[in-house]
Coordinates of C-alpha atoms in Angstrom, one line a residue:
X23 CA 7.8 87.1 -116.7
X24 CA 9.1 83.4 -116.2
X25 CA 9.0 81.3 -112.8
X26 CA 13.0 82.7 -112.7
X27 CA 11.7 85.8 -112.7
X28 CA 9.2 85.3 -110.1
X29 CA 11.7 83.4 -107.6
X30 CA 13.8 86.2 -108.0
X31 CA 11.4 88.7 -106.6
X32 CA 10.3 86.5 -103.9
X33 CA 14.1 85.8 -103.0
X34 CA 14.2 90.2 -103.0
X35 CA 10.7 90.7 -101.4
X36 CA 10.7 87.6 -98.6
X37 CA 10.9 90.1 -95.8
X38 CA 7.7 92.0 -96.9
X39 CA 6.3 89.0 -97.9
X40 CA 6.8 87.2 -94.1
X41 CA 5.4 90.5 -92.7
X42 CA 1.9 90.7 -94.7
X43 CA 1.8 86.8 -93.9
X44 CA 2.1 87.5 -90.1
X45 CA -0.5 90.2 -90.5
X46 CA -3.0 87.8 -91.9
X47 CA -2.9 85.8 -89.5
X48 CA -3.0 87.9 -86.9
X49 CA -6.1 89.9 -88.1
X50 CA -7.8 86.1 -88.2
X51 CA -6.7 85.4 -85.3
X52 CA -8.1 88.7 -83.9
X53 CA -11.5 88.3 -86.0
X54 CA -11.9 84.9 -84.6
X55 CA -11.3 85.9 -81.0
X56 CA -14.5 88.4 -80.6
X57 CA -16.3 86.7 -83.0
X58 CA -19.2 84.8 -81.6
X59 CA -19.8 80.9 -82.5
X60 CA -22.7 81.1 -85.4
X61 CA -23.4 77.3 -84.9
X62 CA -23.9 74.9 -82.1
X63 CA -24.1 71.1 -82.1
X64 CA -25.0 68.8 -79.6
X65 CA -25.9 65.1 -79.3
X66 CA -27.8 62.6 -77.6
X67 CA -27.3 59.0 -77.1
X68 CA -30.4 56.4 -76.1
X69 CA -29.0 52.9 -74.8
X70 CA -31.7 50.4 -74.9
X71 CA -31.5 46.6 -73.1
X72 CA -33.6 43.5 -73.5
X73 CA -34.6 42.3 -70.4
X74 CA -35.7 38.6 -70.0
X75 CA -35.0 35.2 -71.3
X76 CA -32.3 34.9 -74.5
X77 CA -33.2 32.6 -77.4

């Protein structure tokens, strides 16, 4: 089969195609919802000043 061929069945299918899209993201956006944050990050920022006479 050819990329004509191809575009044609995506031109037939598009419907079904759109519809398993939407369910994909929907099931990721489900699995994401309840699933729990595996990694954490946090930061810390030390500020140090001179104090005394500048050169």
């Amino acid at each position: 089969m050819d990329l004509r061929g191809y575009l044609k069945v995506l031109a037939r299918r598009w419907p079904t195609i759109l519809i398993c899209l939407m369910l994909g993201v929907v099931a990721a956006e489900a699995a994401i919802a309840v699933s729990t944050p595996v990694y954490a990050a946090r930061t810390q920022l030390f500020v140090a000043t001179r104090s005394g006479a500048h050169r």
